[in-house]
Each structure stands twice: as C-alpha cells, then as structure tokens.
Coordinates of N, CA, C and O in Angstrom, one line a residue:
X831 N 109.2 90.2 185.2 CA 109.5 90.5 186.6 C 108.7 91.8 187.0 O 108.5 92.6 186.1
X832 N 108.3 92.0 188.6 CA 107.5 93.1 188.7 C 108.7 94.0 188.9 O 109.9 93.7 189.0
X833 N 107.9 95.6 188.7 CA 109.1 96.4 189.1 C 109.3 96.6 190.6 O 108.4 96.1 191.3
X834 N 110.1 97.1 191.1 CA 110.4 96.7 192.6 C 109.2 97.5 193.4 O 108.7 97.1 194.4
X835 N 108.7 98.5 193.0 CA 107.7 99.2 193.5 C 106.6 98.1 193.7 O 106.1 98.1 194.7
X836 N 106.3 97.0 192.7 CA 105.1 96.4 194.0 C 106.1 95.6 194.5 O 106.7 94.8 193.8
X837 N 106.3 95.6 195.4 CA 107.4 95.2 196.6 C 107.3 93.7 197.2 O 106.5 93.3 198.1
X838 N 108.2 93.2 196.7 CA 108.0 91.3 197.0 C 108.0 91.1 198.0 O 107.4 90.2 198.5
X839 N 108.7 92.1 198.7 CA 109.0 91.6 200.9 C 107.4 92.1 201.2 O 106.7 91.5 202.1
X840 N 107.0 92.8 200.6 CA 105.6 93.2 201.2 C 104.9 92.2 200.8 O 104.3 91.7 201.8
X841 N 104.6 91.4 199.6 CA 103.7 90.6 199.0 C 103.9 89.2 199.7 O 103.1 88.3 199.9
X842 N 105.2 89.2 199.9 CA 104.7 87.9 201.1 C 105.2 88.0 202.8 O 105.8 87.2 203.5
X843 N 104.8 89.5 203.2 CA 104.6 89.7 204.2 C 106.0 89.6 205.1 O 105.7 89.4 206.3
X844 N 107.2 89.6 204.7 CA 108.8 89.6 205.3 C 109.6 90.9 205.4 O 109.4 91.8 204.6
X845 N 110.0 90.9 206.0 CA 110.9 91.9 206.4 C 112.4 91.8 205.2 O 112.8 90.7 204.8
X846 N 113.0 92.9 204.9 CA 113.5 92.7 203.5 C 115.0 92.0 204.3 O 115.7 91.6 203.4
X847 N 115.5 91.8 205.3 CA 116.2 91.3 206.0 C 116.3 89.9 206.1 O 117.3 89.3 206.3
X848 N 114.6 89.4 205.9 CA 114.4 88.3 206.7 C 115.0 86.9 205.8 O 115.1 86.8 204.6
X849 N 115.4 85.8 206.9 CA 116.4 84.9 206.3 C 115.4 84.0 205.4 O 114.2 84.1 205.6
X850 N 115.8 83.3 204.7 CA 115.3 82.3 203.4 C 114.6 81.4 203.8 O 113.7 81.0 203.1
X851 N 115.0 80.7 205.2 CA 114.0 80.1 205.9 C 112.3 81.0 206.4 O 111.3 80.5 207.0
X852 N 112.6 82.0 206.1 CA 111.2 82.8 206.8 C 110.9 83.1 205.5 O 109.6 83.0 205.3
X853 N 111.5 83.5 204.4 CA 110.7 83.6 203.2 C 110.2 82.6 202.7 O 109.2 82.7 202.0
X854 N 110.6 81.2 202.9 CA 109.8 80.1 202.8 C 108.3 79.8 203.0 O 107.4 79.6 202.2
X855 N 108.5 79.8 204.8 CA 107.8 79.8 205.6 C 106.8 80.6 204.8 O 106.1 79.9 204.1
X856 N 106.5 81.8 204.7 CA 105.7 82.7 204.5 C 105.2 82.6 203.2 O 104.2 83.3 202.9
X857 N 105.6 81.7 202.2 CA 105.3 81.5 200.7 C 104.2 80.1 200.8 O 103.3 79.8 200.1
X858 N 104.8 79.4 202.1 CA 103.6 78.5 202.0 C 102.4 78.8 202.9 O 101.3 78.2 202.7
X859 N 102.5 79.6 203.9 CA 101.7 80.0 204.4 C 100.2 80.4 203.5 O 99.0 79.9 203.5
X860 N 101.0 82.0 202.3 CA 100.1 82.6 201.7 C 99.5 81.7 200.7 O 98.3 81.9 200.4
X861 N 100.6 80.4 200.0 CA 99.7 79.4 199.3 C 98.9 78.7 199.7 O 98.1 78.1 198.9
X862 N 98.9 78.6 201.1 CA 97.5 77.8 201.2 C 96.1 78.4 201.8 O 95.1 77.8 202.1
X863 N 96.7 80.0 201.8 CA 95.5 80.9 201.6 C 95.1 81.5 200.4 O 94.1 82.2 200.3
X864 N 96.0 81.0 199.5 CA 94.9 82.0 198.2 C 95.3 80.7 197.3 O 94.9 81.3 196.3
X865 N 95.6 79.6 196.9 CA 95.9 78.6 196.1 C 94.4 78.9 195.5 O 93.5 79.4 196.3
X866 N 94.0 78.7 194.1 CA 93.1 78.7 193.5 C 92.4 77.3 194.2 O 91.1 77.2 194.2
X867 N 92.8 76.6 194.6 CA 92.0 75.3 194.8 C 91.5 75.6 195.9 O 90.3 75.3 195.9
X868 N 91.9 76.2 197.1 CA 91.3 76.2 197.8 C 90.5 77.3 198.5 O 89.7 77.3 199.4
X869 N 90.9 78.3 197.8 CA 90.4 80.0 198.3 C 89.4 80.2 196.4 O 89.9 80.0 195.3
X870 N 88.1 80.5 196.6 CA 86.8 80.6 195.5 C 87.0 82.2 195.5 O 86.0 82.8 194.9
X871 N 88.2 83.1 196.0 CA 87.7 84.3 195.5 C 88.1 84.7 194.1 O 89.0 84.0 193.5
X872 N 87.6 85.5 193.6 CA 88.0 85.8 192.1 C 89.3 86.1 191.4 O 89.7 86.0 190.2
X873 N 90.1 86.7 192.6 CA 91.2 87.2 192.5 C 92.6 86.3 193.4 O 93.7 86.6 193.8
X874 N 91.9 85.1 193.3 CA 93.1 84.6 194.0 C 94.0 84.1 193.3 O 95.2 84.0 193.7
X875 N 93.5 83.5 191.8 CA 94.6 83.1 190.8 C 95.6 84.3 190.7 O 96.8 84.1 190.7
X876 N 94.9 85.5 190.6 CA 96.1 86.2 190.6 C 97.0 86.8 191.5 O 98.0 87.5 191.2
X877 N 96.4 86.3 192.7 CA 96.8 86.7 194.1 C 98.1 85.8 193.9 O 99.3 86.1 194.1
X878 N 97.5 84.8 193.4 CA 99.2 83.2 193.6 C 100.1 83.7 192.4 O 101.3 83.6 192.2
X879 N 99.4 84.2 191.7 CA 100.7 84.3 190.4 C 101.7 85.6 190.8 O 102.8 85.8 190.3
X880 N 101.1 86.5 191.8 CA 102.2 87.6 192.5 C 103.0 86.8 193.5 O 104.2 86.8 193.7
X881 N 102.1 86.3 194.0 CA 103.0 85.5 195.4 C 104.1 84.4 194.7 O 105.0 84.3 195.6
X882 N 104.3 83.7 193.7 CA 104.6 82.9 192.8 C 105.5 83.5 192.2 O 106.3 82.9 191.5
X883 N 105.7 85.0 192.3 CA 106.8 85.0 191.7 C 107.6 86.0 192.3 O 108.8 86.3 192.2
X884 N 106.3 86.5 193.5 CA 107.9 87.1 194.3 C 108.7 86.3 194.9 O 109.8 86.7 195.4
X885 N 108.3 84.9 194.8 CA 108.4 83.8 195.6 C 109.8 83.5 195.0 O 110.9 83.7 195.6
X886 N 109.7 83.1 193.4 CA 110.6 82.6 192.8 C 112.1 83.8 193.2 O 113.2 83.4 193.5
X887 N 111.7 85.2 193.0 CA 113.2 85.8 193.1 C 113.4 85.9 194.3 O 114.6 86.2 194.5
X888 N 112.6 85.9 195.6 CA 113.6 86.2 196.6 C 114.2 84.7 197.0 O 115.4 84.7 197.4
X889 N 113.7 83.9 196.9 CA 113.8 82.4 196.9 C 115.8 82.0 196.3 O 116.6 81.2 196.7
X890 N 115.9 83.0 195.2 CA 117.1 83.0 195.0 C 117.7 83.6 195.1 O 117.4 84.8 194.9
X891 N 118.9 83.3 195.6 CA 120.2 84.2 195.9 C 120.8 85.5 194.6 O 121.1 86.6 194.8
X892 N 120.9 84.9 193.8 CA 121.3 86.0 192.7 C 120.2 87.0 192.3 O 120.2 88.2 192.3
X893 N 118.9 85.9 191.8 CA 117.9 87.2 191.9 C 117.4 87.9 193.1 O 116.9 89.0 192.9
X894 N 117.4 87.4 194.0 CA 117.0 88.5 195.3 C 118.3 89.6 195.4 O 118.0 90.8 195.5
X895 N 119.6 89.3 195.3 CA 120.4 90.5 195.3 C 120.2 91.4 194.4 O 120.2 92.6 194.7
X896 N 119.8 90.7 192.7 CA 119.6 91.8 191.6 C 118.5 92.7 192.1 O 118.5 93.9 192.0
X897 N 117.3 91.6 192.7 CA 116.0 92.9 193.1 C 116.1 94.0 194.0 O 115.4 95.0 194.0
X898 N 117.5 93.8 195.2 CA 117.6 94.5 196.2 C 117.8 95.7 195.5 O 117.2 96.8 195.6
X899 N 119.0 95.5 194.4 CA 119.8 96.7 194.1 C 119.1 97.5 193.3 O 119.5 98.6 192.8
X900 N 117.8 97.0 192.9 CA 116.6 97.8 192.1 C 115.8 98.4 192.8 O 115.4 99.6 192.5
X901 N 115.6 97.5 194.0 CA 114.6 98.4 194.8 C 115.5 99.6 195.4 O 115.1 100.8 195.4
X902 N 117.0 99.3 195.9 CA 117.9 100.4 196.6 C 117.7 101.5 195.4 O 117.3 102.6 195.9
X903 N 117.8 101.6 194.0 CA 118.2 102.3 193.2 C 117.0 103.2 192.7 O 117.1 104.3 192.2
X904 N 115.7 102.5 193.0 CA 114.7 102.8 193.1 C 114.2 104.3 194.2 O 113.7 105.4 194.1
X905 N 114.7 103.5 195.1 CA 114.6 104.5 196.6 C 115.5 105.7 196.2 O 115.1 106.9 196.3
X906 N 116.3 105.5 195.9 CA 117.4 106.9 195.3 C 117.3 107.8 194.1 O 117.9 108.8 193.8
X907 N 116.0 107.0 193.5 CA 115.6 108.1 192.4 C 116.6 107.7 191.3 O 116.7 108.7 190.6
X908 N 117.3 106.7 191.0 CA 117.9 106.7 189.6 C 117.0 105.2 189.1 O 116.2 104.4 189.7
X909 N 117.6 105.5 187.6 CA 117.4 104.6 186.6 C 118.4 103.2 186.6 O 119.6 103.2 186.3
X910 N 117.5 102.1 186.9 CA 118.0 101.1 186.6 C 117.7 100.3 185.7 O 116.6 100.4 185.3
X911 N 118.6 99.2 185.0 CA 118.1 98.8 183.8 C 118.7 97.4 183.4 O 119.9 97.4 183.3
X912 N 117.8 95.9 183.0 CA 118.4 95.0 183.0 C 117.9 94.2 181.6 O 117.0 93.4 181.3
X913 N 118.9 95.1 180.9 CA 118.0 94.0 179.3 C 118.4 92.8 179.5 O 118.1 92.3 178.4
X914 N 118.8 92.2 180.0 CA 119.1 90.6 180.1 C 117.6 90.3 180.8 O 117.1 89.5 180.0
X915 N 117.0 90.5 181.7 CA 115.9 90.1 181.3 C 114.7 90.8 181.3 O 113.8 90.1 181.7
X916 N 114.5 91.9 181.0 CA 113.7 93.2 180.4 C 113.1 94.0 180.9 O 112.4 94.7 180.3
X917 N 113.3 94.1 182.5 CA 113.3 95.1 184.1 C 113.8 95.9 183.8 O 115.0 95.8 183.5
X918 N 113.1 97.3 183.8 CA 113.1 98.5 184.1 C 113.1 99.5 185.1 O 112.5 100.5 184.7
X919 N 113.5 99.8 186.2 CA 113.2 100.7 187.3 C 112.8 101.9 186.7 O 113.6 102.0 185.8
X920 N 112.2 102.7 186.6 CA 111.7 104.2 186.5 C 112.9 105.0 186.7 O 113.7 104.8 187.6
X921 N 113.0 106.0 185.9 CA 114.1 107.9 187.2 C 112.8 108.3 187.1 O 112.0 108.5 186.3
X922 N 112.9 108.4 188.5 CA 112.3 109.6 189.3 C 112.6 110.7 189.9 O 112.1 111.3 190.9
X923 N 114.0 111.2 188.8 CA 114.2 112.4 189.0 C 113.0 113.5 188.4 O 113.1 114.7 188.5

C-alpha cells in the first residue's frame, strides 16, 4: 500500500469527498489514458499500477476509511501503524 503522502484522491484526480460513483468514473477515465495497450509511453505501466491501486482502496469502503484515518493522522504529525497489512505513516514530529 502507498503511504498516504502520494495521495490516491490526487492520483486519480477526486476530491477526497467525492462519492464512489466519481471515483469510478475517474479510474476509467485515467485507464484508458495510460493502459499500457494503448498509451507507448514508458512510464505508463507504471502510471496504471498507481492508478490500480489507488483505485483498489478507495474503491472500498473499509479500506478507503482505513486510508482516510492515515492520511488524517498524517496531516497531524503522528504515527500511524497497521501491521495487519504492513503501512506505515511516518511522525513528523
């Protein structure tokens, strides 16, 4: 999982509000701008494997809450921490 600093609402272009139907929308939009099949730049495989997976947690209800409370905890300067599945937030105290 990324850490919340590269920021999934930014990677596919939503507002961290925005309803599940617009994060959809927005996930197929950017796949059929960078899909390796049909975008030849060098970097677009990995363009889709970010988009692909901010896709997967906001896409869910449980993990889009867990990410919120990472990125919230993030913005506040503490340490967050999820060995269940091995996400780290930074202290930035």
């Amino acid at each position: 999982m990324q850490t919340p600093s590269e920021n999934f609402y930014k990677m596919l272009q939503v507002d961290p509000s925005a309803e599940p139907e617009v994060i959809t929308a927005a996930y197929h939009r950017l796949a059929r701008k960078y899909h390796p099949d049909t975008n030849t730049s060098p970097d677009a495989k990995l363009k889709m494997q970010a988009i692909n997976e901010s896709y997967e947690t906001l896409s869910n209800p449980a993990k889009r809450a867990e990410y919120d409370r990472n990125l919230r905890a993030e913005a506040a300067g503490t340490a967050q921490a999820n060995p269940a599945n091995g996400s780290y937030a930074l202290n930035a105290r």
